[in-house]
Amino acid sequence: MAGILTSLRNTVIAGFVFAIVLFLIYYSVQGYDGYAFGAFFFRWLHVLSGVMWIGLLWYFNFVQIPNMGKIPDEQKPAISKVIAPAVLWWFRWGAMATIVTGLILAAFNGYILEAISLGLIDGVPKHSMIGIGMWMGAIMWFNVWFVIWPNQKRALGIVEADADSKAKSARTAMLFSRTNTLLSVPMLFAMVSAQNLF
């Protein structure tokens, strides 16, 4: 067991193996319905991606940013040169995977246009609510890729920038990260309520 848990790669592989075992149990009990399984599979990927994305967003806002002032200056490069760039890689690609799997899921289930139009095409409240969640998610994705990441590259010294530009970029990245934190709560409400209240 230690061989699995001491290696992140082995831990992740074991998690997927257990998920496959659960699928085989489902298959032996329920049988296989390609459409139902496809819809489930993309929802599962969407949730996995979203957990990665929002989990890291909350890590930044609830853990890293509030505690940076408590870290001695000589230790801060460990965060800015090692941890933050790695977190930002997973953060960006978690956002990308979440938006892509969400759009695939909406298309697969046949409500993508209805949701994007906020239910105005068909007047279905569920489509309005999932659409609100999708639009909030799209705004958050845009912020990650086109505001937070470019500013973080300057703030962390990944690209050349003077001290004033680094400070301004750090503040901009923080404010848009906080914007995404604010949006994450109603976005998750809209997504979950669309599946459970309508």
CSV table of N, CA and C in Angstrom, one decimal, residues 10-165:
chain,number,residue,atom,x,y,z
A,10,ASN,N,1.0,6.9,-8.8
A,10,ASN,CA,0.4,5.6,-8.4
A,10,ASN,C,-0.9,5.8,-7.7
A,11,THR,N,-1.0,6.8,-6.8
A,11,THR,CA,-2.2,7.1,-6.1
A,11,THR,C,-3.3,7.5,-7.1
A,12,VAL,N,-3.0,8.3,-8.1
A,12,VAL,CA,-4.0,8.7,-9.1
A,12,VAL,C,-4.4,7.5,-9.9
A,13,ILE,N,-3.5,6.7,-10.3
A,13,ILE,CA,-3.8,5.5,-11.1
A,13,ILE,C,-4.7,4.6,-10.3
A,14,ALA,N,-4.4,4.4,-9.0
A,14,ALA,CA,-5.2,3.6,-8.2
A,14,ALA,C,-6.6,4.1,-8.0
A,15,GLY,N,-6.8,5.4,-7.9
A,15,GLY,CA,-8.1,6.1,-7.9
A,15,GLY,C,-8.9,5.7,-9.1
A,16,PHE,N,-8.3,5.8,-10.3
A,16,PHE,CA,-9.0,5.5,-11.6
A,16,PHE,C,-9.3,4.0,-11.7
A,17,VAL,N,-8.4,3.2,-11.2
A,17,VAL,CA,-8.6,1.7,-11.2
A,17,VAL,C,-9.9,1.4,-10.3
A,18,PHE,N,-10.0,2.1,-9.1
A,18,PHE,CA,-11.1,1.9,-8.3
A,18,PHE,C,-12.4,2.4,-9.0
A,19,ALA,N,-12.3,3.5,-9.7
A,19,ALA,CA,-13.5,4.0,-10.4
A,19,ALA,C,-13.9,3.0,-11.5
A,20,ILE,N,-12.9,2.3,-12.2
A,20,ILE,CA,-13.2,1.3,-13.2
A,20,ILE,C,-13.9,0.1,-12.5
A,21,VAL,N,-13.4,-0.3,-11.4
A,21,VAL,CA,-14.1,-1.4,-10.6
A,21,VAL,C,-15.5,-1.0,-10.3
A,22,LEU,N,-15.8,0.2,-9.9
A,22,LEU,CA,-17.2,0.7,-9.7
A,22,LEU,C,-18.0,0.6,-10.9
A,23,PHE,N,-17.4,1.0,-12.1
A,23,PHE,CA,-18.1,0.9,-13.3
A,23,PHE,C,-18.5,-0.5,-13.7
A,24,LEU,N,-17.5,-1.5,-13.4
A,24,LEU,CA,-17.8,-2.9,-13.7
A,24,LEU,C,-18.9,-3.4,-12.8
A,25,ILE,N,-19.0,-3.0,-11.6
A,25,ILE,CA,-20.1,-3.3,-10.7
A,25,ILE,C,-21.4,-2.8,-11.2
A,26,TYR,N,-21.4,-1.5,-11.6
A,26,TYR,CA,-22.6,-0.9,-12.2
A,26,TYR,C,-23.0,-1.7,-13.4
A,27,TYR,N,-22.0,-2.0,-14.3
A,27,TYR,CA,-22.3,-2.7,-15.6
A,27,TYR,C,-22.9,-4.1,-15.3
A,28,SER,N,-22.4,-4.8,-14.3
A,28,SER,CA,-22.9,-6.1,-14.0
A,28,SER,C,-24.3,-6.1,-13.4
A,29,VAL,N,-24.7,-5.0,-12.7
A,29,VAL,CA,-26.0,-4.9,-12.1
A,29,VAL,C,-27.0,-4.2,-13.1
A,30,GLN,N,-26.6,-3.1,-13.7
A,30,GLN,CA,-27.5,-2.3,-14.5
A,30,GLN,C,-27.5,-2.7,-16.0
A,31,GLY,N,-26.4,-3.2,-16.5
A,31,GLY,CA,-26.3,-3.4,-17.9
A,31,GLY,C,-25.7,-2.1,-18.4
A,32,TYR,N,-25.4,-2.0,-19.7
A,32,TYR,CA,-24.8,-0.8,-20.3
A,32,TYR,C,-25.7,-0.1,-21.2
A,33,ASP,N,-25.9,1.1,-21.0
A,33,ASP,CA,-26.7,2.0,-21.9
A,33,ASP,C,-25.7,3.1,-22.3
A,34,GLY,N,-25.3,3.1,-23.6
A,34,GLY,CA,-24.3,4.0,-24.1
A,34,GLY,C,-24.6,5.4,-23.8
A,35,TYR,N,-25.8,5.8,-24.1
A,35,TYR,CA,-26.2,7.3,-23.9
A,35,TYR,C,-26.1,7.7,-22.5
A,36,ALA,N,-26.7,6.9,-21.6
A,36,ALA,CA,-26.7,7.2,-20.2
A,36,ALA,C,-25.3,7.2,-19.6
A,37,PHE,N,-24.5,6.3,-20.0
A,37,PHE,CA,-23.2,6.2,-19.5
A,37,PHE,C,-22.4,7.4,-20.1
A,38,GLY,N,-22.6,7.8,-21.3
A,38,GLY,CA,-21.9,8.9,-21.9
A,38,GLY,C,-22.2,10.2,-21.2
A,39,ALA,N,-23.5,10.4,-20.9
A,39,ALA,CA,-23.9,11.6,-20.1
A,39,ALA,C,-23.3,11.6,-18.8
A,40,PHE,N,-23.3,10.4,-18.1
A,40,PHE,CA,-22.7,10.3,-16.8
A,40,PHE,C,-21.2,10.6,-16.9
A,41,PHE,N,-20.5,10.0,-17.8
A,41,PHE,CA,-19.0,10.1,-18.0
A,41,PHE,C,-18.6,11.5,-18.1
A,42,PHE,N,-19.3,12.3,-19.0
A,42,PHE,CA,-18.9,13.7,-19.1
A,42,PHE,C,-19.2,14.5,-17.9
A,43,ARG,N,-20.3,14.2,-17.2
A,43,ARG,CA,-20.6,14.9,-16.0
A,43,ARG,C,-19.5,14.6,-14.9
A,44,TRP,N,-19.1,13.3,-14.9
A,44,TRP,CA,-18.1,12.9,-13.9
A,44,TRP,C,-16.8,13.7,-14.2
A,45,LEU,N,-16.4,13.7,-15.5
A,45,LEU,CA,-15.2,14.5,-15.9
A,45,LEU,C,-15.3,15.9,-15.6
A,46,HIS,N,-16.5,16.5,-15.8
A,46,HIS,CA,-16.8,17.9,-15.5
A,46,HIS,C,-16.6,18.2,-14.0
A,47,VAL,N,-17.2,17.3,-13.2
A,47,VAL,CA,-17.0,17.5,-11.7
A,47,VAL,C,-15.6,17.3,-11.3
A,48,LEU,N,-14.9,16.3,-11.8
A,48,LEU,CA,-13.5,16.1,-11.4
A,48,LEU,C,-12.7,17.4,-11.8
A,49,SER,N,-12.9,17.9,-13.0
A,49,SER,CA,-12.2,19.1,-13.4
A,49,SER,C,-12.5,20.3,-12.6
A,50,GLY,N,-13.8,20.4,-12.3
A,50,GLY,CA,-14.3,21.5,-11.5
A,50,GLY,C,-13.7,21.5,-10.1
A,51,VAL,N,-13.6,20.3,-9.5
A,51,VAL,CA,-13.1,20.2,-8.2
A,51,VAL,C,-11.6,20.6,-8.2
A,52,MET,N,-10.9,20.2,-9.2
A,52,MET,CA,-9.5,20.7,-9.3
A,52,MET,C,-9.4,22.2,-9.4
A,53,TRP,N,-10.2,22.8,-10.3
A,53,TRP,CA,-10.2,24.2,-10.6
A,53,TRP,C,-10.6,25.0,-9.4
A,54,ILE,N,-11.8,24.7,-8.9
A,54,ILE,CA,-12.3,25.5,-7.8
A,54,ILE,C,-11.5,25.2,-6.5
A,55,GLY,N,-11.1,24.0,-6.3
A,55,GLY,CA,-10.3,23.7,-5.1
A,55,GLY,C,-9.0,24.5,-5.1
A,56,LEU,N,-8.4,24.7,-6.3
A,56,LEU,CA,-7.1,25.5,-6.3
A,56,LEU,C,-7.5,27.0,-6.2
A,57,LEU,N,-8.6,27.4,-6.8
A,57,LEU,CA,-9.0,28.8,-6.6
A,57,LEU,C,-9.2,29.1,-5.1
A,58,TRP,N,-9.8,28.2,-4.4
A,58,TRP,CA,-10.1,28.4,-2.9
A,58,TRP,C,-8.8,28.3,-2.2
A,59,TYR,N,-7.9,27.4,-2.6
A,59,TYR,CA,-6.5,27.3,-2.0
A,59,TYR,C,-5.8,28.7,-2.1
A,60,PHE,N,-5.8,29.3,-3.2
A,60,PHE,CA,-5.2,30.6,-3.4
A,60,PHE,C,-5.8,31.6,-2.4
A,61,ASN,N,-7.2,31.7,-2.4
A,61,ASN,CA,-7.9,32.7,-1.7
A,61,ASN,C,-8.0,32.5,-0.2
A,62,PHE,N,-8.1,31.2,0.2
A,62,PHE,CA,-8.3,30.9,1.6
A,62,PHE,C,-7.0,30.6,2.3
A,63,VAL,N,-6.0,30.2,1.6
A,63,VAL,CA,-4.7,29.7,2.2
A,63,VAL,C,-3.5,30.6,1.8
A,64,GLN,N,-3.2,30.6,0.5
A,64,GLN,CA,-1.9,31.2,0.1
A,64,GLN,C,-1.9,32.7,0.3
A,65,ILE,N,-2.9,33.4,-0.3
A,65,ILE,CA,-2.9,34.9,-0.3
A,65,ILE,C,-2.9,35.4,1.2
A,66,PRO,N,-3.9,34.9,2.0
A,66,PRO,CA,-3.9,35.4,3.4
A,66,PRO,C,-2.7,35.2,4.2
A,67,ASN,N,-1.9,34.1,3.9
A,67,ASN,CA,-0.7,33.8,4.7
A,67,ASN,C,0.6,34.2,4.1
A,68,MET,N,0.6,34.8,2.9
A,68,MET,CA,1.9,35.3,2.4
A,68,MET,C,2.6,36.3,3.2
A,69,GLY,N,1.9,37.2,3.9
A,69,GLY,CA,2.4,38.2,4.8
A,69,GLY,C,3.1,37.6,6.0
A,70,LYS,N,2.8,36.3,6.4
A,70,LYS,CA,3.4,35.7,7.5
A,70,LYS,C,4.6,34.9,7.2
A,71,ILE,N,4.9,34.8,5.9
A,71,ILE,CA,6.1,34.0,5.5
A,71,ILE,C,7.3,35.0,5.4
A,72,PRO,N,8.4,34.6,6.1
A,72,PRO,CA,9.6,35.4,6.0
A,72,PRO,C,10.1,35.6,4.6
A,73,ASP,N,10.6,36.8,4.3
A,73,ASP,CA,11.0,37.2,2.9
A,73,ASP,C,11.9,36.2,2.3
A,74,GLU,N,12.9,35.6,3.1
A,74,GLU,CA,13.8,34.7,2.5
A,74,GLU,C,13.2,33.4,2.1
A,75,GLN,N,12.0,33.1,2.6
A,75,GLN,CA,11.3,31.8,2.2
A,75,GLN,C,10.2,32.0,1.1
A,76,LYS,N,9.9,33.3,0.8
A,76,LYS,CA,8.9,33.5,-0.2
A,76,LYS,C,9.3,33.0,-1.6
A,77,PRO,N,10.5,33.0,-2.0
A,77,PRO,CA,10.8,32.4,-3.3
A,77,PRO,C,10.4,31.0,-3.5
A,78,ALA,N,10.3,30.2,-2.4
A,78,ALA,CA,9.8,28.8,-2.5
A,78,ALA,C,8.4,28.8,-3.0
A,79,ILE,N,7.6,29.8,-2.6
A,79,ILE,CA,6.2,29.9,-3.0
A,79,ILE,C,6.2,30.4,-4.5
A,80,SER,N,6.8,31.6,-4.7
A,80,SER,CA,6.7,32.3,-6.0
A,80,SER,C,7.4,31.5,-7.1
A,81,LYS,N,8.5,30.8,-6.8
A,81,LYS,CA,9.3,30.1,-7.9
A,81,LYS,C,8.9,28.7,-8.1
A,82,VAL,N,8.4,28.0,-7.1
A,82,VAL,CA,8.1,26.6,-7.1
A,82,VAL,C,6.6,26.3,-7.0
A,83,ILE,N,6.0,26.6,-5.9
A,83,ILE,CA,4.6,26.2,-5.6
A,83,ILE,C,3.6,26.9,-6.5
A,84,ALA,N,3.7,28.3,-6.5
A,84,ALA,CA,2.7,29.0,-7.3
A,84,ALA,C,2.7,28.7,-8.8
A,85,PRO,N,3.8,28.6,-9.5
A,85,PRO,CA,3.8,28.2,-10.9
A,85,PRO,C,3.1,26.8,-11.1
A,86,ALA,N,3.4,25.8,-10.2
A,86,ALA,CA,2.8,24.5,-10.3
A,86,ALA,C,1.3,24.6,-10.1
A,87,VAL,N,0.9,25.3,-9.1
A,87,VAL,CA,-0.5,25.4,-8.8
A,87,VAL,C,-1.2,26.1,-10.0
A,88,LEU,N,-0.6,27.2,-10.5
A,88,LEU,CA,-1.2,27.9,-11.6
A,88,LEU,C,-1.3,27.0,-12.9
A,89,TRP,N,-0.4,26.1,-13.1
A,89,TRP,CA,-0.5,25.2,-14.2
A,89,TRP,C,-1.8,24.3,-14.1
A,90,TRP,N,-2.0,23.7,-12.9
A,90,TRP,CA,-3.1,22.8,-12.7
A,90,TRP,C,-4.4,23.7,-12.6
A,91,PHE,N,-4.3,24.9,-12.1
A,91,PHE,CA,-5.4,25.8,-12.0
A,91,PHE,C,-6.0,26.1,-13.4
A,92,ARG,N,-5.0,26.5,-14.3
A,92,ARG,CA,-5.4,26.9,-15.7
A,92,ARG,C,-6.0,25.7,-16.4
A,93,TRP,N,-5.4,24.6,-16.4
A,93,TRP,CA,-5.9,23.4,-17.1
A,93,TRP,C,-7.1,22.8,-16.5
A,94,GLY,N,-7.3,22.9,-15.2
A,94,GLY,CA,-8.5,22.5,-14.5
A,94,GLY,C,-9.7,23.4,-15.0
A,95,ALA,N,-9.4,24.7,-15.2
A,95,ALA,CA,-10.4,25.6,-15.7
A,95,ALA,C,-10.8,25.2,-17.2
A,96,MET,N,-9.8,24.9,-18.0
A,96,MET,CA,-10.0,24.6,-19.4
A,96,MET,C,-10.8,23.2,-19.5
A,97,ALA,N,-10.4,22.3,-18.7
A,97,ALA,CA,-11.1,21.0,-18.7
A,97,ALA,C,-12.5,21.1,-18.3
A,98,THR,N,-12.7,22.0,-17.3
A,98,THR,CA,-14.1,22.2,-16.8
A,98,THR,C,-15.0,22.8,-17.8
A,99,ILE,N,-14.5,23.8,-18.5
A,99,ILE,CA,-15.3,24.5,-19.5
A,99,ILE,C,-15.6,23.5,-20.7
A,100,VAL,N,-14.5,22.8,-21.1
A,100,VAL,CA,-14.7,21.9,-22.3
A,100,VAL,C,-15.7,20.8,-22.0
A,101,THR,N,-15.5,20.1,-20.8
A,101,THR,CA,-16.4,19.0,-20.5
A,101,THR,C,-17.8,19.5,-20.2
A,102,GLY,N,-17.9,20.7,-19.7
A,102,GLY,CA,-19.3,21.3,-19.5
A,102,GLY,C,-20.0,21.5,-20.8
A,103,LEU,N,-19.3,22.1,-21.8
A,103,LEU,CA,-19.9,22.3,-23.1
A,103,LEU,C,-20.2,21.0,-23.8
A,104,ILE,N,-19.3,20.0,-23.7
A,104,ILE,CA,-19.6,18.7,-24.2
A,104,ILE,C,-20.8,18.1,-23.6
A,105,LEU,N,-20.9,18.2,-22.3
A,105,LEU,CA,-22.0,17.6,-21.5
A,105,LEU,C,-23.4,18.3,-21.9
A,106,ALA,N,-23.3,19.6,-22.1
A,106,ALA,CA,-24.5,20.3,-22.5
A,106,ALA,C,-24.9,19.9,-23.9
A,107,ALA,N,-24.0,19.8,-24.8
A,107,ALA,CA,-24.3,19.4,-26.2
A,107,ALA,C,-24.8,17.9,-26.2
A,108,PHE,N,-24.1,17.1,-25.4
A,108,PHE,CA,-24.5,15.6,-25.3
A,108,PHE,C,-25.9,15.5,-24.8
A,109,ASN,N,-26.3,16.3,-23.9
A,109,ASN,CA,-27.7,16.2,-23.3
A,109,ASN,C,-28.7,17.1,-24.1
A,110,GLY,N,-28.3,17.8,-25.1
A,110,GLY,CA,-29.2,18.5,-26.0
A,110,GLY,C,-29.7,19.8,-25.5
A,111,TYR,N,-29.0,20.4,-24.6
A,111,TYR,CA,-29.5,21.7,-24.1
A,111,TYR,C,-28.5,22.9,-24.2
A,112,ILE,N,-27.5,22.7,-25.1
A,112,ILE,CA,-26.5,23.7,-25.1
A,112,ILE,C,-27.0,25.1,-25.6
A,113,LEU,N,-27.8,25.1,-26.6
A,113,LEU,CA,-28.3,26.4,-27.1
A,113,LEU,C,-29.3,27.0,-26.1
A,114,GLU,N,-30.1,26.2,-25.6
A,114,GLU,CA,-31.1,26.6,-24.6
A,114,GLU,C,-30.4,27.2,-23.4
A,115,ALA,N,-29.3,26.6,-22.9
A,115,ALA,CA,-28.6,27.1,-21.7
A,115,ALA,C,-27.8,28.4,-22.1
A,116,ILE,N,-27.1,28.4,-23.2
A,116,ILE,CA,-26.4,29.6,-23.6
A,116,ILE,C,-27.3,30.8,-23.7
A,117,SER,N,-28.5,30.5,-24.2
A,117,SER,CA,-29.5,31.6,-24.3
A,117,SER,C,-30.3,31.9,-23.0
A,118,LEU,N,-29.8,31.3,-21.9
A,118,LEU,CA,-30.4,31.4,-20.6
A,118,LEU,C,-31.9,31.0,-20.6
A,119,GLY,N,-32.3,30.0,-21.4
A,119,GLY,CA,-33.6,29.5,-21.4
A,119,GLY,C,-34.6,30.4,-22.2
A,120,LEU,N,-34.1,31.4,-22.8
A,120,LEU,CA,-35.0,32.3,-23.6
A,120,LEU,C,-35.6,31.6,-24.8
A,121,ILE,N,-34.9,30.6,-25.3
A,121,ILE,CA,-35.4,29.9,-26.5
A,121,ILE,C,-36.6,29.1,-26.2
A,122,ASP,N,-36.6,28.4,-25.1
A,122,ASP,CA,-37.7,27.4,-24.7
A,122,ASP,C,-38.4,27.8,-23.5
A,123,GLY,N,-37.9,28.7,-22.7
A,123,GLY,CA,-38.6,29.1,-21.4
A,123,GLY,C,-38.5,28.1,-20.3
A,124,VAL,N,-37.6,27.1,-20.4
A,124,VAL,CA,-37.5,26.1,-19.4
A,124,VAL,C,-36.6,26.6,-18.2
A,125,PRO,N,-37.1,26.7,-17.0
A,125,PRO,CA,-36.3,27.3,-15.9
A,125,PRO,C,-35.0,26.5,-15.6
A,126,LYS,N,-35.0,25.2,-15.8
A,126,LYS,CA,-33.8,24.5,-15.7
A,126,LYS,C,-32.7,25.0,-16.6
A,127,HIS,N,-33.1,25.3,-17.8
A,127,HIS,CA,-32.1,25.8,-18.8
A,127,HIS,C,-31.6,27.2,-18.5
A,128,SER,N,-32.5,27.9,-17.9
A,128,SER,CA,-32.1,29.3,-17.4
A,128,SER,C,-31.1,29.2,-16.3
A,129,MET,N,-31.3,28.3,-15.4
A,129,MET,CA,-30.4,28.2,-14.2
A,129,MET,C,-29.1,27.6,-14.6
A,130,ILE,N,-29.1,26.5,-15.5
A,130,ILE,CA,-27.8,25.9,-15.9
A,130,ILE,C,-27.1,26.9,-16.8
A,131,GLY,N,-27.8,27.7,-17.5
A,131,GLY,CA,-27.2,28.7,-18.4
A,131,GLY,C,-26.5,29.8,-17.6
A,132,ILE,N,-27.2,30.2,-16.5
A,132,ILE,CA,-26.6,31.2,-15.6
A,132,ILE,C,-25.2,30.6,-15.0
A,133,GLY,N,-25.3,29.4,-14.6
A,133,GLY,CA,-24.0,28.7,-14.1
A,133,GLY,C,-23.0,28.7,-15.2
A,134,MET,N,-23.4,28.3,-16.4
A,134,MET,CA,-22.4,28.2,-17.5
A,134,MET,C,-21.8,29.6,-17.8
A,135,TRP,N,-22.6,30.6,-17.9
A,135,TRP,CA,-22.1,31.9,-18.2
A,135,TRP,C,-21.1,32.4,-17.1
A,136,MET,N,-21.5,32.2,-15.8
A,136,MET,CA,-20.6,32.5,-14.7
A,136,MET,C,-19.3,31.7,-14.8
A,137,GLY,N,-19.4,30.4,-15.2
A,137,GLY,CA,-18.2,29.6,-15.4
A,137,GLY,C,-17.3,30.1,-16.5
A,138,ALA,N,-18.0,30.6,-17.6
A,138,ALA,CA,-17.3,31.1,-18.8
A,138,ALA,C,-16.5,32.4,-18.4
A,139,ILE,N,-17.2,33.3,-17.6
A,139,ILE,CA,-16.5,34.5,-17.1
A,139,ILE,C,-15.3,34.1,-16.3
A,140,MET,N,-15.5,33.2,-15.4
A,140,MET,CA,-14.4,32.8,-14.5
A,140,MET,C,-13.2,32.2,-15.4
A,141,TRP,N,-13.6,31.3,-16.4
A,141,TRP,CA,-12.6,30.7,-17.2
A,141,TRP,C,-11.8,31.8,-18.0
A,142,PHE,N,-12.5,32.8,-18.5
A,142,PHE,CA,-11.9,34.0,-19.2
A,142,PHE,C,-10.9,34.7,-18.2
A,143,ASN,N,-11.4,34.9,-17.0
A,143,ASN,CA,-10.5,35.6,-16.0
A,143,ASN,C,-9.2,34.8,-15.8
A,144,VAL,N,-9.4,33.5,-15.7
A,144,VAL,CA,-8.2,32.7,-15.4
A,144,VAL,C,-7.2,32.8,-16.6
A,145,TRP,N,-7.6,32.6,-17.8
A,145,TRP,CA,-6.7,32.5,-18.9
A,145,TRP,C,-6.2,33.9,-19.4
A,146,PHE,N,-7.1,34.9,-19.3
A,146,PHE,CA,-6.8,36.2,-20.0
A,146,PHE,C,-6.5,37.3,-19.0
A,147,VAL,N,-6.7,37.1,-17.7
A,147,VAL,CA,-6.4,38.2,-16.8
A,147,VAL,C,-5.5,37.6,-15.7
A,148,ILE,N,-5.9,36.6,-15.0
A,148,ILE,CA,-5.1,36.1,-13.8
A,148,ILE,C,-3.7,35.6,-14.3
A,149,TRP,N,-3.7,34.7,-15.3
A,149,TRP,CA,-2.5,34.1,-15.7
A,149,TRP,C,-1.5,35.1,-16.3
A,150,PRO,N,-1.9,36.0,-17.2
A,150,PRO,CA,-0.9,36.9,-17.7
A,150,PRO,C,-0.4,37.8,-16.6
A,151,ASN,N,-1.2,38.2,-15.7
A,151,ASN,CA,-0.7,39.0,-14.5
A,151,ASN,C,0.2,38.3,-13.6
A,152,GLN,N,-0.2,37.0,-13.3
A,152,GLN,CA,0.7,36.2,-12.5
A,152,GLN,C,2.0,35.9,-13.1
A,153,LYS,N,2.1,35.8,-14.4
A,153,LYS,CA,3.4,35.6,-15.1
A,153,LYS,C,4.3,36.8,-14.8
A,154,ARG,N,3.8,38.0,-14.8
A,154,ARG,CA,4.6,39.2,-14.4
A,154,ARG,C,4.9,39.3,-13.0
A,155,ALA,N,3.8,39.0,-12.1
A,155,ALA,CA,4.0,39.1,-10.7
A,155,ALA,C,5.0,38.1,-10.2
A,156,LEU,N,5.1,36.9,-10.7
A,156,LEU,CA,6.0,35.9,-10.3
A,156,LEU,C,7.3,35.9,-11.0
A,157,GLY,N,7.5,36.8,-11.9
A,157,GLY,CA,8.8,36.9,-12.6
A,157,GLY,C,9.0,35.9,-13.7
A,158,ILE,N,7.9,35.2,-14.1
A,158,ILE,CA,8.0,34.3,-15.2
A,158,ILE,C,8.3,35.0,-16.5
A,159,VAL,N,7.8,36.2,-16.6
A,159,VAL,CA,8.2,37.1,-17.7
A,159,VAL,C,8.7,38.4,-17.1
A,160,GLU,N,9.6,39.0,-17.9
A,160,GLU,CA,10.3,40.3,-17.4
A,160,GLU,C,9.2,41.4,-17.1
A,161,ALA,N,9.4,42.0,-15.9
A,161,ALA,CA,8.6,43.1,-15.5
A,161,ALA,C,9.3,43.9,-14.4
A,162,ASP,N,9.2,45.2,-14.4
A,162,ASP,CA,9.8,46.0,-13.4
A,162,ASP,C,9.0,45.9,-12.1
A,163,ALA,N,9.5,46.4,-11.0
A,163,ALA,CA,8.9,46.2,-9.7
A,163,ALA,C,7.5,46.8,-9.6
A,164,ASP,N,7.3,47.9,-10.2
A,164,ASP,CA,5.9,48.5,-10.2
A,164,ASP,C,4.9,47.7,-10.9
A,165,SER,N,5.4,47.2,-12.1
A,165,SER,CA,4.5,46.4,-12.9
A,165,SER,C,4.2,45.1,-12.2
